[in-house]
Amino acid sequence: MSADWRHVPARFEAFLAWLQPTPEERRWASAGVKAVAEVVRHSLRTDGDRLKEAIADPLVVGGFGKGTAIRDSGTVDTLLVLPPRSRQLGRGSGQGTTAGHSAPASFGPALARDLASHFGTGGGCNESWLALSTGPRMQTKLVPAYACRSGGYLVANRRRTLGGGPWRLMQPRLEVRHLDHADAISGGKARHLIQMAKVWRRTSGAPIAPFAIELLVCEFLSAWLYRRRGLVFYDWLVRDFFFWLTAQTGVDLPIPGGGETLNTGTGWRRHAERAYRLAALAADLERDNRGSESLFCWSLVFGGEFLMASQQQVRGRAALVCSGGSR
């Protein structure tokens, strides 16, 4: 490697290590899902003969399910796969039916009440999902779903897309496969870039969905010229992604396996334009090894996390020198 850009590999390696959920967060996430499963099973067992089928543990999806969660994310997305009989009960109730279909998946008042009494609920809960407080600064977002024989899961279609039907199809396994492919062709950059973009989203307040970030990253890496290069190119990775991102407002992204699309929205464009300008300046400063100035620019894109990771890296090197260690 040339003397130029000498700070880039170590900085981004430290930043990515810092972004990973802590061991405590992973334990809280896992324990919360198991605790929810116990309450669900107990609630349904005591509900007479209405639902006798076995209930599996909630299926972890989203960031924790795909390996793209970041430190302090605070939310575990899960699907509660309900027995088919509960859908038939919804059909018979006459509530929420549309065009001959049963009502969208819901927990039922008894189960929702039991879950809320055990965990408490966060903001934004409704009949199609619950946000349960299951650990220190940790929520388990529980979405009721039905398994499809052809694969995937039916969940409530709150946006009423594709003709206004009450359901939408989720294909978590195909989404993971799509992400794995993007990682494979880019030497693992897909999950890295998603995590960094999530921190940018949190820092800037950009109103873009995390799933939209995931789909956009996969599309970007399919065409990025330097996708097989190493950490020394990560400043260009961030710069080029934000430049490309500024042209992706209002785009309909195909969702793997579902035959549906997700619109990216438009309200975040100015945030992406600002991030591009800062990343372009930071990359130029990195080329000239103007370390403190480039670090400041990166901290404006990613917030204090980038600065803390860099400081932790410096402290680690100092401790290594003091202890007599070497590379």
Coordinates of C-alpha atoms in Angstrom, one line a residue:
M1 CA 0.0 0.0 0.0
S2 CA 1.2 3.5 -0.8
A3 CA 1.9 6.1 1.9
D4 CA -1.4 7.8 0.9
W5 CA -4.6 6.8 2.6
R6 CA -2.7 5.1 5.4
H7 CA -5.4 5.8 8.0
V8 CA -8.3 4.4 6.1
P9 CA -8.0 0.6 6.7
A10 CA -7.5 0.9 10.4
R11 CA -10.2 3.5 10.9
F12 CA -12.9 1.6 9.1
E13 CA -11.9 -1.7 10.6
A14 CA -12.2 -0.1 14.1
F15 CA -15.5 1.6 13.1
L16 CA -17.1 -1.7 11.9
A17 CA -16.0 -3.5 15.0
W18 CA -17.5 -0.8 17.1
L19 CA -20.8 -1.0 15.3
Q20 CA -21.5 -4.6 16.1
P21 CA -24.1 -5.3 18.8
T22 CA -22.4 -5.9 22.1
P23 CA -22.5 -9.4 23.7
E24 CA -25.0 -8.1 26.2
E25 CA -27.3 -6.8 23.5
R26 CA -27.2 -10.2 21.8
R27 CA -28.0 -11.9 25.0
W28 CA -30.9 -9.5 25.7
A29 CA -32.2 -10.0 22.2
S30 CA -32.1 -13.8 22.5
A31 CA -33.6 -13.9 26.0
G32 CA -36.4 -11.5 25.0
V33 CA -37.5 -13.7 22.1
K34 CA -37.5 -16.8 24.3
A35 CA -39.5 -15.0 27.0
V36 CA -42.1 -13.8 24.5
A37 CA -42.4 -17.4 23.2
E38 CA -43.1 -18.7 26.8
V39 CA -45.8 -16.1 27.4
V40 CA -47.4 -16.9 24.0
R41 CA -47.5 -20.6 24.6
H42 CA -48.9 -20.2 28.2
S43 CA -51.6 -17.7 27.0
L44 CA -52.8 -20.0 24.2
R45 CA -52.7 -23.1 26.4
T46 CA -55.1 -21.4 28.9
D47 CA -57.4 -20.2 26.1
G48 CA -59.6 -23.3 26.2
D49 CA -59.8 -25.3 22.9
R50 CA -59.6 -22.3 20.6
L51 CA -56.0 -22.9 19.6
K52 CA -54.3 -26.2 20.4
E53 CA -51.5 -26.3 17.8
A54 CA -47.9 -25.9 18.9
I55 CA -46.5 -22.4 18.6
A56 CA -42.8 -22.2 17.5
D57 CA -40.5 -19.5 18.8
P58 CA -40.9 -16.2 17.1
L59 CA -38.8 -16.1 13.9
V60 CA -36.1 -13.4 14.2
V61 CA -35.9 -11.3 11.0
G62 CA -34.6 -7.7 10.4
G63 CA -31.2 -6.7 11.5
F64 CA -30.6 -9.4 14.1
G65 CA -31.9 -12.1 11.7
K66 CA -29.7 -10.9 8.8
G67 CA -26.5 -9.9 10.6
T68 CA -27.0 -6.2 9.9
A69 CA -28.0 -5.0 13.4
I70 CA -25.9 -2.2 14.9
R71 CA -25.0 -1.3 18.5
D72 CA -27.8 0.4 20.4
S73 CA -30.3 -0.4 17.7
G74 CA -32.7 -1.5 20.5
T75 CA -35.2 -3.5 18.4
V76 CA -35.5 -7.2 17.5
D77 CA -37.9 -7.8 14.7
T78 CA -39.7 -11.1 14.9
L79 CA -42.6 -12.9 13.2
L80 CA -45.0 -14.9 15.4
V81 CA -46.2 -17.7 13.2
L82 CA -49.8 -18.4 14.2
P83 CA -51.7 -21.7 13.7
P84 CA -53.8 -21.8 10.5
R85 CA -56.9 -22.3 12.7
S86 CA -56.6 -18.8 14.1
R87 CA -57.0 -17.5 10.5
Q88 CA -60.2 -19.4 10.1
L89 CA -61.4 -17.9 13.4
G90 CA -60.8 -14.5 12.0
R91 CA -62.8 -15.4 8.9
G92 CA -65.7 -16.5 11.0
S93 CA -65.8 -13.5 13.2
G94 CA -66.8 -11.2 10.3
Q95 CA -64.3 -8.6 11.4
G96 CA -62.0 -6.9 8.9
T97 CA -62.8 -9.2 6.0
T98 CA -62.2 -8.0 2.5
A99 CA -63.2 -9.6 -0.8
G100 CA -63.7 -13.0 0.7
H101 CA -60.4 -13.1 2.6
S102 CA -60.1 -13.5 6.3
A103 CA -59.0 -10.6 8.5
P104 CA -55.3 -9.7 8.6
A105 CA -53.3 -11.5 11.2
S106 CA -53.8 -10.2 14.7
F107 CA -53.0 -11.5 18.2
G108 CA -56.5 -11.5 19.5
P109 CA -57.3 -9.5 22.7
A110 CA -56.4 -12.1 25.2
L111 CA -52.9 -12.8 23.9
A112 CA -52.2 -9.1 23.3
R113 CA -53.3 -8.4 26.9
D114 CA -51.1 -11.1 28.3
L115 CA -48.1 -9.9 26.4
A116 CA -48.6 -6.3 27.4
S117 CA -49.0 -7.3 31.1
H118 CA -45.8 -9.2 31.1
F119 CA -43.6 -6.8 29.1
G120 CA -45.3 -3.5 28.6
T121 CA -45.6 -2.0 25.1
G122 CA -43.8 0.7 23.3
G123 CA -45.2 3.3 21.0
G124 CA -46.8 2.5 17.7
C125 CA -48.4 -0.8 18.6
N126 CA -51.6 -1.8 16.9
E127 CA -53.4 -5.0 16.0
S128 CA -50.8 -6.0 13.4
W129 CA -47.8 -5.7 15.6
L130 CA -46.6 -5.2 19.2
A131 CA -43.5 -3.5 20.5
L132 CA -42.7 -5.3 23.8
S133 CA -40.1 -4.1 26.3
T134 CA -38.1 -7.3 26.8
G135 CA -34.8 -6.1 28.1
P136 CA -32.6 -3.2 29.1
R137 CA -33.1 -0.7 26.3
M138 CA -34.4 -3.5 24.1
Q139 CA -37.7 -4.1 22.4
T140 CA -39.0 -7.1 20.6
K141 CA -41.3 -6.1 17.7
L142 CA -43.7 -9.0 17.3
V143 CA -45.6 -9.3 14.0
P144 CA -48.3 -12.0 13.7
A145 CA -48.0 -14.1 10.5
Y146 CA -49.2 -17.3 8.8
A147 CA -46.9 -19.7 7.0
C148 CA -47.6 -20.3 3.3
R149 CA -47.3 -23.8 1.8
S150 CA -45.3 -22.3 -1.1
G151 CA -42.9 -20.6 1.3
G152 CA -42.8 -17.3 3.1
Y153 CA -45.3 -15.8 5.4
L154 CA -48.5 -13.7 5.1
V155 CA -48.6 -10.6 7.3
A156 CA -51.0 -7.7 7.5
N157 CA -50.7 -5.3 4.5
R158 CA -51.0 -2.0 6.4
R159 CA -50.1 0.0 3.3
R160 CA -52.8 -1.7 1.2
T161 CA -50.4 -2.1 -1.8
L162 CA -51.0 -4.4 -4.8
G163 CA -54.6 -3.8 -5.3
G164 CA -55.6 -3.1 -1.7
G165 CA -55.6 -6.7 -0.4
P166 CA -55.3 -7.3 3.3
W167 CA -52.1 -9.4 3.1
R168 CA -48.5 -9.1 1.9
L169 CA -46.0 -11.8 1.5
M170 CA -42.7 -11.8 3.4
Q171 CA -39.9 -14.1 2.3
P172 CA -37.2 -13.9 5.0
R173 CA -35.1 -16.7 3.7
L174 CA -35.0 -15.2 0.2
E175 CA -34.1 -11.8 1.6
V176 CA -31.2 -13.4 3.5
R177 CA -30.1 -15.2 0.3
H178 CA -30.3 -11.9 -1.6
L179 CA -28.1 -10.3 1.0
D180 CA -25.7 -13.2 1.1
H181 CA -25.2 -12.9 -2.7
A182 CA -24.4 -9.2 -2.4
D183 CA -21.8 -10.1 0.3
A184 CA -20.3 -12.9 -1.8
I185 CA -19.7 -10.7 -4.9
S186 CA -18.3 -7.9 -2.8
G187 CA -16.0 -9.6 -0.3
G188 CA -18.4 -9.0 2.6
K189 CA -19.1 -5.3 1.9
A190 CA -22.9 -5.5 1.8
R191 CA -23.4 -6.0 5.5
H192 CA -20.7 -3.5 6.3
L193 CA -22.2 -0.8 4.2
I194 CA -25.7 -1.5 5.5
Q195 CA -24.5 -1.1 9.0
M196 CA -22.7 2.2 8.2
A197 CA -25.7 3.5 6.4
K198 CA -27.9 2.7 9.3
V199 CA -25.6 4.7 11.6
W200 CA -25.8 7.6 9.1
R201 CA -29.6 7.3 9.1
R202 CA -29.7 7.4 12.9
T203 CA -27.2 10.3 13.1
S204 CA -28.8 12.4 10.4
G205 CA -32.5 11.6 11.0
A206 CA -32.9 10.7 7.4
P207 CA -36.5 9.3 6.9
I208 CA -35.5 6.2 4.9
A209 CA -36.6 2.6 5.9
P210 CA -33.8 0.2 7.0
F211 CA -35.1 -2.3 4.6
A212 CA -34.8 0.2 1.7
I213 CA -31.2 0.8 2.8
E214 CA -30.6 -3.0 2.5
L215 CA -32.1 -3.3 -0.9
L216 CA -30.3 -0.2 -2.2
V217 CA -26.9 -1.4 -0.9
C218 CA -27.3 -4.7 -2.6
E219 CA -28.2 -3.0 -5.9
F220 CA -25.3 -0.5 -5.6
L221 CA -22.7 -3.2 -4.9
S222 CA -23.8 -5.2 -8.0
A223 CA -22.4 -2.4 -10.1
W224 CA -19.6 -0.7 -8.0
L225 CA -16.3 -1.0 -9.8
Y226 CA -14.1 -1.6 -6.7
R227 CA -16.3 -4.1 -4.9
R228 CA -13.6 -6.7 -4.7
R229 CA -11.0 -4.4 -3.2
G230 CA -10.1 -4.2 0.5
L231 CA -10.5 -1.9 3.4
V232 CA -8.3 0.8 1.9
F233 CA -11.1 1.5 -0.5
Y234 CA -13.8 2.0 2.2
D235 CA -13.6 5.7 2.0
W236 CA -14.5 5.5 -1.7
L237 CA -17.1 2.9 -0.9
V238 CA -18.9 5.4 1.4
R239 CA -18.4 8.3 -0.9
D240 CA -19.6 6.6 -4.1
F241 CA -22.6 5.0 -2.3
F242 CA -23.9 8.4 -1.1
F243 CA -23.3 9.9 -4.6
W244 CA -25.4 7.1 -6.1
L245 CA -27.9 7.3 -3.4
T246 CA -28.9 10.9 -4.2
A247 CA -30.4 9.7 -7.5
Q248 CA -32.5 6.9 -5.9
T249 CA -35.3 8.9 -4.4
G250 CA -38.9 7.8 -5.2
V251 CA -37.6 4.5 -6.7
D252 CA -39.6 1.3 -6.5
L253 CA -37.3 -1.5 -5.3
P254 CA -38.2 -5.1 -6.0
I255 CA -38.5 -7.2 -2.8
P256 CA -36.9 -10.6 -3.1
G257 CA -39.4 -13.4 -3.7
G258 CA -42.6 -11.5 -3.0
G259 CA -43.4 -10.0 -6.3
E260 CA -43.9 -6.7 -4.5
T261 CA -41.9 -3.4 -4.4
L262 CA -40.8 -1.0 -1.8
N263 CA -40.7 2.7 -2.6
T264 CA -37.7 4.5 -1.2
G265 CA -39.5 7.8 -0.5
T266 CA -38.1 11.3 -1.1
G267 CA -37.7 13.1 2.2
W268 CA -34.1 11.9 2.8
R269 CA -32.4 13.2 -0.3
R270 CA -30.9 16.3 1.3
H271 CA -29.4 14.1 4.0
A272 CA -27.8 11.9 1.4
E273 CA -26.5 14.9 -0.5
R274 CA -24.9 16.3 2.6
A275 CA -23.3 12.9 3.4
Y276 CA -21.9 12.7 -0.1
R277 CA -20.3 16.2 0.2
L278 CA -18.7 15.3 3.5
A279 CA -17.6 11.9 2.4
A280 CA -16.0 13.3 -0.8
L281 CA -14.1 15.8 1.3
A282 CA -13.1 13.2 3.8
A283 CA -11.8 10.9 1.1
D284 CA -9.7 13.7 -0.4
L285 CA -8.3 14.5 3.1
E286 CA -7.5 10.8 3.6
R287 CA -5.5 10.8 0.4
D288 CA -3.3 13.5 1.8
N289 CA -3.1 11.8 5.3
R290 CA -4.7 14.8 6.9
G291 CA -6.0 12.6 9.7
S292 CA -7.6 14.9 12.2
E293 CA -9.5 16.8 9.4
S294 CA -10.8 13.7 7.7
L295 CA -11.8 12.2 11.1
F296 CA -13.9 15.3 11.7
C297 CA -15.7 14.9 8.4
W298 CA -16.4 11.3 9.0
S299 CA -17.8 12.2 12.4
L300 CA -20.2 14.6 10.7
V301 CA -21.5 11.7 8.5
F302 CA -21.6 9.0 11.1
G303 CA -21.8 10.8 14.4
G304 CA -19.8 10.1 17.6
E305 CA -19.5 6.4 16.8
F306 CA -16.8 7.0 14.3
L307 CA -14.8 9.2 16.6
M308 CA -15.1 6.9 19.5
A309 CA -14.0 3.9 17.5
S310 CA -10.9 5.8 16.2
Q311 CA -10.0 6.9 19.8
Q312 CA -10.4 3.4 21.0
Q313 CA -8.1 2.2 18.3
V314 CA -5.5 4.7 19.3
R315 CA -5.7 3.8 22.9
G316 CA -5.4 0.1 22.0
R317 CA -2.2 0.8 20.0
A318 CA -0.8 2.9 22.9
A319 CA -1.4 0.0 25.3
L320 CA 0.3 -2.4 23.0
V321 CA 3.4 -0.2 22.8
C322 CA 3.5 0.2 26.6
S323 CA 3.2 -3.5 27.1
G324 CA 6.1 -4.2 24.7
G325 CA 4.0 -5.8 22.1
S326 CA 4.5 -5.5 18.4
R327 CA 2.6 -6.3 15.1

